[in-house]
Coordinates of C-alpha atoms and ligand atoms in Angstrom, one line a residue:
M209 CA -20.9 -1.8 -15.7
L210 CA -17.8 1.2 -15.3
T211 CA -17.2 1.7 -18.7
K212 CA -20.1 2.5 -20.7
D213 CA -19.2 0.2 -23.9
K214 CA -16.8 -1.7 -21.7
K215 CA -13.9 -1.3 -24.4
T216 CA -12.3 2.3 -23.8
Y217 CA -11.8 3.3 -20.5
D218 CA -14.1 6.5 -19.6
V219 CA -12.6 8.0 -16.6
D220 CA -15.8 10.4 -16.2
F221 CA -17.8 7.5 -15.8
I222 CA -15.7 6.5 -13.2
K223 CA -15.5 9.4 -11.7
S224 CA -18.8 9.8 -11.1
Q225 CA -19.1 6.7 -9.3
F226 CA -17.2 8.6 -6.6
P227 CA -19.0 11.0 -4.4
A228 CA -15.9 13.1 -3.0
L229 CA -15.0 13.6 -6.4
N230 CA -18.1 15.6 -7.5
R231 CA -18.1 17.9 -4.2
K232 CA -16.3 21.3 -4.0
V233 CA -13.7 22.6 -1.9
W234 CA -13.2 26.5 -1.3
D235 CA -16.1 26.6 -3.9
K236 CA -14.1 25.4 -6.5
P237 CA -14.5 21.2 -8.1
L238 CA -12.3 18.8 -6.3
C239 CA -8.7 18.2 -8.1
Y240 CA -7.7 15.2 -5.7
L241 CA -4.5 14.3 -6.4
D242 CA -3.7 12.3 -2.8
S243 CA -5.0 8.8 -4.2
A244 CA -1.6 7.3 -2.4
A245 CA -1.9 8.7 0.8
S246 CA -6.1 7.1 0.4
M247 CA -8.0 6.5 -2.7
Q248 CA -11.5 7.8 -2.7
K249 CA -14.3 5.4 -2.6
P250 CA -17.0 4.1 -5.2
K251 CA -20.6 3.9 -4.4
M252 CA -20.8 0.9 -4.7
V253 CA -18.4 0.2 -1.5
L254 CA -19.9 3.1 0.3
D255 CA -23.4 1.3 -0.2
S256 CA -21.9 -1.6 1.1
I257 CA -20.7 -0.3 4.5
V258 CA -24.0 1.3 4.9
N259 CA -26.0 -2.0 3.8
N260 CA -23.5 -4.5 5.9
Y261 CA -23.6 -1.9 9.2
S262 CA -27.7 -1.6 8.9
V263 CA -28.7 -5.3 7.8
N264 CA -26.7 -8.0 7.3
Y265 CA -24.1 -6.9 11.0
S266 CA -23.4 -9.8 13.0
N267 CA -20.4 -10.8 14.9
V268 CA -18.6 -13.6 13.1
H269 CA -17.2 -17.4 14.0
R270 CA -19.4 -17.6 17.2
G271 CA -23.0 -17.2 16.6
L272 CA -25.3 -19.8 15.6
H273 CA -28.2 -17.6 14.9
F274 CA -29.2 -16.3 11.2
L275 CA -27.4 -12.9 11.0
S276 CA -24.1 -14.7 12.6
E277 CA -24.0 -17.4 9.9
Q278 CA -24.6 -14.7 7.3
A279 CA -21.8 -12.5 8.5
T280 CA -19.0 -15.2 8.9
I281 CA -19.8 -16.4 5.1
S282 CA -19.7 -13.1 3.9
Y283 CA -16.0 -12.7 6.2
E284 CA -15.2 -15.7 4.8
N285 CA -15.8 -14.8 0.8
S286 CA -14.3 -11.3 1.5
R287 CA -11.0 -13.8 2.4
V288 CA -11.5 -16.1 -0.9
N289 CA -11.8 -13.0 -2.9
V290 CA -9.2 -11.8 -1.4
S291 CA -7.0 -14.5 -2.4
K292 CA -8.1 -14.9 -5.7
F293 CA -7.2 -11.7 -6.2
L294 CA -3.1 -12.4 -5.0
N295 CA -3.1 -15.4 -6.5
A296 CA -2.5 -17.5 -2.8
S297 CA -4.7 -19.5 -0.9
E298 CA -7.3 -18.9 1.7
S299 CA -5.4 -20.2 4.5
E300 CA -2.5 -18.1 3.8
I301 CA -4.9 -14.6 3.9
I302 CA -4.8 -13.0 7.1
F303 CA -6.9 -9.7 8.0
T304 CA -5.4 -7.0 10.2
S305 CA -6.3 -3.7 10.7
G306 CA -3.7 -2.1 8.1
A307 CA -0.3 -2.7 6.3
T308 CA 1.4 -1.3 10.0
A309 CA -0.4 -4.2 11.5
A310 CA 1.0 -7.0 9.4
I311 CA 4.0 -5.4 9.0
N312 CA 4.4 -5.7 12.9
L313 CA 2.8 -8.9 13.2
I314 CA 5.7 -10.5 11.5
A315 CA 8.2 -8.6 12.9
Y316 CA 7.5 -9.7 16.4
S317 CA 5.8 -13.8 15.5
W318 CA 8.4 -14.4 13.6
G319 CA 11.1 -12.3 14.4
N320 CA 11.0 -12.7 18.3
T321 CA 11.3 -16.1 16.7
S322 CA 13.5 -16.6 14.5
L323 CA 16.2 -13.9 14.8
K324 CA 19.2 -13.9 16.7
K325 CA 21.9 -11.7 17.8
D326 CA 24.2 -10.8 15.0
D327 CA 21.8 -12.2 11.9
E328 CA 21.2 -9.3 9.7
I329 CA 18.3 -7.9 7.7
I330 CA 18.0 -5.7 4.1
L331 CA 15.8 -3.2 4.0
T332 CA 15.8 -0.1 0.9
I333 CA 16.3 3.4 1.7
A334 CA 13.1 4.1 -0.1
E335 CA 10.9 2.4 2.8
H336 CA 8.3 4.1 4.6
H337 CA 8.6 4.2 8.1
A338 CA 5.7 1.5 8.5
N339 CA 8.3 -0.7 6.7
F340 CA 11.4 0.6 8.5
V341 CA 10.6 1.4 12.2
P342 CA 9.2 -2.6 13.1
W343 CA 12.1 -4.3 11.6
Q344 CA 14.7 -1.4 13.2
N345 CA 12.9 -1.9 16.3
L346 CA 13.5 -5.7 16.2
A347 CA 16.9 -5.7 15.1
H348 CA 17.3 -3.4 18.5
S349 CA 16.0 -5.7 20.6
K350 CA 17.6 -8.8 19.4
E351 CA 21.2 -7.0 18.5
A352 CA 20.9 -7.8 15.0
K353 CA 22.3 -5.4 12.0
L354 CA 20.1 -3.5 9.2
R355 CA 22.0 -3.3 6.3
I356 CA 20.6 -0.4 4.1
A357 CA 20.3 -0.7 0.0
Y358 CA 20.9 2.7 -1.5
F359 CA 20.1 3.3 -4.6
N360 CA 19.9 6.7 -7.3
P361 CA 15.9 8.2 -7.2
D362 CA 16.4 8.8 -10.6
D363 CA 17.6 5.2 -11.5
E364 CA 15.4 2.2 -11.6
F365 CA 16.3 -0.4 -8.4
D366 CA 19.6 -2.5 -8.8
I367 CA 19.3 -5.4 -7.8
E368 CA 23.1 -5.6 -7.2
E369 CA 22.6 -3.1 -4.5
I370 CA 20.6 -5.8 -2.4
K371 CA 23.3 -8.6 -3.3
K372 CA 26.2 -6.8 -2.4
L373 CA 24.6 -6.8 1.0
A374 CA 24.1 -10.2 1.4
T375 CA 26.2 -12.4 3.9
D376 CA 25.3 -15.5 5.2
K377 CA 23.5 -14.0 8.2
T378 CA 21.1 -12.0 6.4
K379 CA 17.9 -13.2 6.9
L380 CA 15.0 -11.1 5.8
I381 CA 14.8 -8.9 2.8
A382 CA 12.0 -6.2 3.1
F383 CA 11.6 -3.6 0.8
P384 CA 8.5 -1.7 -0.9
H385 CA 6.2 -3.0 -4.5
V386 CA 6.7 0.7 -5.2
S387 CA 7.7 4.0 -3.1
N388 CA 5.4 6.0 -1.9
V389 CA 7.7 9.1 -2.8
L390 CA 9.3 7.9 -5.6
G391 CA 7.1 5.8 -7.5
T392 CA 9.9 3.2 -8.6
I393 CA 8.8 -0.2 -9.3
F394 CA 10.9 -2.3 -7.6
P395 CA 12.0 -6.2 -9.0
V396 CA 10.0 -8.0 -7.1
K397 CA 10.5 -11.2 -8.3
E398 CA 13.8 -11.1 -8.7
I399 CA 14.6 -9.8 -5.5
C400 CA 12.2 -12.4 -3.8
Q401 CA 14.0 -15.2 -6.0
F402 CA 17.2 -13.9 -4.5
A403 CA 16.5 -14.0 -1.2
K404 CA 14.8 -17.8 -1.2
E405 CA 18.7 -18.5 -2.9
I406 CA 20.8 -16.9 0.2
G407 CA 18.1 -18.6 2.8
A408 CA 16.2 -15.2 4.0
I409 CA 12.6 -14.3 3.7
S410 CA 11.1 -12.1 1.6
F411 CA 8.5 -9.0 2.6
V412 CA 7.0 -7.1 0.3
D413 CA 5.2 -3.9 1.4
G414 CA 2.7 -4.0 -1.5
C415 CA 0.9 -0.8 -0.1
Q416 CA 1.3 0.8 -3.5
G417 CA 1.8 -2.0 -5.6
A418 CA -1.6 -3.8 -5.0
I419 CA -3.5 -0.9 -5.8
H420 CA -2.3 -0.3 -9.3
F421 CA -1.4 -4.0 -10.8
G422 CA -2.4 -7.1 -10.7
V423 CA 0.1 -9.0 -8.1
D424 CA 0.5 -13.2 -7.8
V425 CA 2.5 -14.3 -4.9
K426 CA 3.3 -17.3 -6.5
N427 CA 4.5 -16.1 -9.2
L428 CA 6.5 -13.3 -7.5
G429 CA 7.8 -15.8 -5.2
C430 CA 7.4 -13.6 -2.2
D431 CA 7.2 -14.7 1.2
F432 CA 5.0 -12.2 2.7
Y433 CA 3.1 -9.4 0.9
C434 CA 1.1 -6.7 2.9
F435 CA -1.6 -3.8 1.5
S436 CA -3.7 -1.7 3.2
G437 CA -7.6 -1.6 2.4
H438 CA -7.9 2.1 2.0
K439 CA -5.8 2.1 -0.6
L440 CA -7.8 -0.3 -2.7
Y441 CA -10.8 1.8 -3.0
G442 CA -11.6 0.3 0.3
P443 CA -12.7 1.6 3.8
T444 CA -9.9 2.0 6.4
G445 CA -9.7 -0.6 9.6
V446 CA -8.5 -3.3 7.4
G447 CA -5.5 -4.6 5.6
V448 CA -4.5 -7.9 3.9
L449 CA -1.3 -10.1 5.3
Y450 CA -0.6 -12.9 2.7
G451 CA 2.1 -15.6 4.2
N452 CA 3.3 -18.7 2.9
Y453 CA 1.6 -21.3 4.6
E454 CA 4.6 -23.2 5.9
I455 CA 6.2 -20.2 7.9
L456 CA 2.5 -19.3 9.1
D457 CA 2.3 -23.0 10.4
K458 CA 5.5 -22.4 12.0
I459 CA 5.7 -18.9 13.9
P460 CA 3.4 -18.6 17.0
P461 CA 0.9 -16.1 17.4
F462 CA 1.1 -12.3 17.8
L463 CA -2.1 -11.2 19.8
Y464 CA -3.7 -14.2 22.3
G465 CA -7.8 -14.0 23.3
G466 CA -10.8 -15.4 21.8
D467 CA -11.1 -16.8 18.0
M468 CA -7.5 -17.7 17.4
I469 CA -7.9 -21.2 19.8
D470 CA -8.4 -24.5 18.9
E471 CA -8.8 -25.6 22.8
V472 CA -8.6 -24.0 25.9
K473 CA -7.6 -25.6 29.1
I474 CA -6.3 -24.3 32.5
N475 CA -3.2 -25.4 32.3
K476 CA -2.4 -25.1 28.6
T477 CA -3.9 -23.5 25.0
T478 CA -3.7 -25.0 21.6
F479 CA -4.4 -22.8 18.8
A480 CA -6.5 -22.7 15.4
D481 CA -4.4 -23.3 12.1
P482 CA -3.7 -20.1 9.7
P483 CA -5.4 -17.9 9.3
L484 CA -7.2 -17.8 12.4
K485 CA -4.3 -17.7 14.6
F486 CA -3.3 -14.6 13.5
E487 CA -7.2 -13.0 13.7
A488 CA -7.4 -13.0 17.6
G489 CA -10.9 -10.8 18.9
T490 CA -12.9 -9.7 17.0
P491 CA -11.9 -8.7 13.6
P492 CA -13.1 -5.8 11.0
I493 CA -15.9 -7.4 10.2
V494 CA -17.3 -4.7 7.7
P495 CA -14.2 -3.6 6.5
A496 CA -12.8 -6.9 5.6
I497 CA -16.2 -7.8 4.1
V498 CA -16.6 -4.4 2.5
L499 CA -12.5 -4.8 0.7
G500 CA -14.2 -7.9 -1.1
V501 CA -16.2 -5.6 -2.5
A502 CA -13.7 -3.0 -2.7
I503 CA -11.8 -6.0 -5.0
D504 CA -15.0 -6.4 -7.0
W505 CA -15.3 -2.9 -8.0
V506 CA -11.6 -2.6 -9.4
N507 CA -12.0 -6.5 -11.1
T508 CA -15.4 -4.2 -12.8
I509 CA -12.8 -2.5 -14.9
G510 CA -9.5 -4.4 -14.6
L511 CA -6.3 -3.4 -12.8
D512 CA -4.6 -3.9 -15.7
K513 CA -7.1 -1.1 -17.9
I514 CA -6.8 1.0 -14.6
F515 CA -2.8 0.8 -14.6
E516 CA -2.7 1.5 -18.4
H517 CA -4.8 4.3 -18.1
E518 CA -2.6 5.9 -15.0
K519 CA 0.5 5.2 -16.4
K520 CA -0.8 7.8 -19.5
V521 CA -1.7 9.9 -16.6
I522 CA 1.7 10.2 -15.0
E523 CA 3.7 10.4 -18.1
Y524 CA 1.3 13.3 -18.9
G525 CA 1.9 15.0 -15.7
F526 CA 5.5 14.3 -15.4
E527 CA 6.2 16.2 -18.6
K528 CA 3.5 19.1 -17.5
L529 CA 5.3 19.6 -14.2
D530 CA 8.3 18.9 -15.5
S531 CA 8.8 21.9 -18.2
I532 CA 7.7 24.6 -15.2
N533 CA 10.8 26.2 -14.4
G534 CA 11.7 26.0 -11.0
V535 CA 9.6 23.0 -10.2
N536 CA 12.2 19.8 -9.5
I537 CA 11.1 16.3 -9.6
F538 CA 12.5 14.2 -7.0
G539 CA 12.6 10.7 -9.1
K540 CA 13.3 11.4 -12.7
N541 CA 12.9 7.8 -13.8
K542 CA 9.6 7.7 -15.7
N543 CA 8.8 4.0 -15.2
K544 CA 6.9 5.0 -12.0
A545 CA 3.5 4.1 -10.6
G546 CA 1.1 6.5 -8.9
V547 CA 3.3 9.2 -7.5
I548 CA 5.1 12.3 -9.1
S549 CA 7.3 13.9 -6.5
F550 CA 8.6 17.4 -6.5
V551 CA 10.4 20.5 -5.1
M552 CA 9.8 24.4 -6.1
D553 CA 12.5 26.7 -6.0
C554 CA 10.7 29.0 -4.5
A555 CA 8.8 27.7 -1.7
H556 CA 8.3 25.2 0.9
S557 CA 6.3 22.0 0.1
H558 CA 4.0 23.3 3.1
D559 CA 3.6 26.1 1.2
I560 CA 2.6 25.1 -1.7
A561 CA 0.5 22.4 -0.9
T562 CA -1.4 25.3 0.9
I563 CA -1.8 27.7 -1.6
V564 CA -3.0 24.8 -4.3
D565 CA -5.3 24.0 -1.9
R566 CA -7.6 26.9 -1.8
E567 CA -7.4 26.6 -6.0
G568 CA -9.2 23.3 -5.0
V569 CA -6.1 21.2 -5.7
A570 CA -5.5 18.2 -3.1
V571 CA -1.9 17.0 -2.9
R572 CA 0.5 15.3 0.4
A573 CA 3.3 18.0 1.4
G574 CA 5.6 16.9 3.8
H575 CA 8.4 13.5 4.1
H576 CA 5.6 10.9 3.5
C577 CA 6.8 8.6 6.5
A578 CA 10.0 8.1 4.4
Q579 CA 12.5 10.2 6.5
P580 CA 15.8 7.8 5.6
L581 CA 15.1 8.5 1.9
M582 CA 14.6 12.4 2.5
E583 CA 17.8 12.3 4.7
A584 CA 19.5 10.6 2.2
F585 CA 18.9 13.1 -0.2
N586 CA 19.4 16.2 1.9
L587 CA 15.6 16.7 1.4
V588 CA 13.0 17.9 4.2
S589 CA 10.1 17.5 2.2
T590 CA 8.4 17.0 -1.1
T591 CA 4.9 18.1 -2.6
R592 CA 3.9 14.8 -4.0
A593 CA 0.6 14.3 -6.6
S594 CA -0.7 10.8 -6.9
V595 CA -3.4 9.4 -8.9
G596 CA -5.7 6.3 -8.9
S597 CA -8.4 5.0 -11.6
Y598 CA -10.3 8.2 -11.1
T599 CA -7.8 10.8 -12.4
S600 CA -7.5 12.4 -15.7
F601 CA -5.0 14.5 -17.4
S602 CA -7.0 17.8 -16.8
D603 CA -6.0 17.1 -13.1
F604 CA -2.6 17.8 -13.4
D605 CA -3.5 21.0 -15.5
R606 CA -5.3 22.0 -12.4
L607 CA -2.4 21.2 -10.6
A608 CA 0.3 22.8 -13.1
D609 CA -2.0 26.0 -13.2
S610 CA -1.8 26.3 -9.5
L611 CA 1.7 26.1 -9.1
I612 CA 2.0 28.9 -11.7
K613 CA -0.1 30.7 -8.8
V614 CA 2.3 30.0 -6.3
K615 CA 5.6 30.9 -8.6
K616 CA 3.6 34.1 -8.9
I617 CA 3.3 34.6 -4.9
F618 CA 6.5 33.9 -4.4
G619 CA 8.4 36.5 -7.1
D620 CA 9.3 33.8 -9.0
L621 CA 7.7 34.6 -12.5
Ligands
PMP2086 N1 3.7 1.4 3.1 C1 3.7 2.4 2.0 C2 4.7 2.0 0.8 C3 2.6 3.4 2.4 O1 3.0 3.8 1.1 C4 2.2 3.2 3.5 C5 0.5 4.5 3.9 N2 1.0 5.6 3.2 C6 2.1 2.1 4.5 C7 3.2 1.3 4.3 C8 1.1 2.4 5.2 O2 0.1 1.7 5.6 P1 -1.3 1.9 6.7 O3 -0.7 3.4 7.4 O4 -2.2 1.7 6.1 O5 -1.0 0.9 7.4

């Protein structure tokens, strides 16, 4: 149990499950505000990695011996777990090496066979490069057009920005569930509904969504949804692609090789049904199994409770940072999830991150793999503080105190 009385949200008790959060850096207790880049791992997940590599390890789908059967059962059970987590069917859950691989898979497999010259793809200005460059590359190679939906970072995203770009040539609308820079929560259901109405497919980059709130892909009505295991308290090297079965069934494989075939003859190969059709070669066996354990861990608290807590922490952090003279929050819309980005009048974000690091505070600084967004708002970089289930108000007190130190160093006090 992760909360002692199962009623109140006990952040200290949750934090105690994370060995990394109980260590020191620069001789100070670690204050980890970089969860959007990667979430720390609870002991239950770490133990499962050791266990699955030490005594339960074997390749999957090909051995008839005991260990291989056990590993296959655990791997497929994890798929069931992920499918319940997203309210999808098991045949619609593809294990990839990460969200980036999931997006590239569809850009190649769907894109190369379904997109034609002069077709159009709509993206938003807030894409992570992972959900921008593959579509841009596809558009260039097909002589198709990219159309970009802009919005004011201080406001909610307005679906009209997408509607006004749509034409009868729009074949795909790809967008984030949550912006990794602004924390803006996108109206996923409405956008997917609109995509359906105009006969386009929808691709949701759920990297910063599925880690904060429950996702029901059927209710959202999306054709594709992806996330990375390492951002959901799980291991690196595994990601999830949900795809609408009807589309998965029609599009060709992306990678060819072992484990994705039905039958191989010298002159012709037939392929396995989804999802195995898209899982060529030895998959990320242990990371995929342990992702299921990470989901179990999350479920013992409940994403709804986690998000309720994170919202309060974000609100607190927002007020705290906003009250410091010379700190300017990028994305003043308070209805945000997971992240707060800011710039300071007196210092570059790299200097800020380096100085607060010496105080034990880990934040991210840079363009956050969102250069189009930075360019659109004349920024080179921002500093970003991001939260998880284990983040407390005091983490933002520590950040605020260390920002005062930044101001002192740069003569702004
Ligand atoms: N999209 C978003 C919104 C992200 O935040 C990230 C990771 N920073 C990615 C895609 C790419 O994820 P990965 O590097 O795990 O493939």
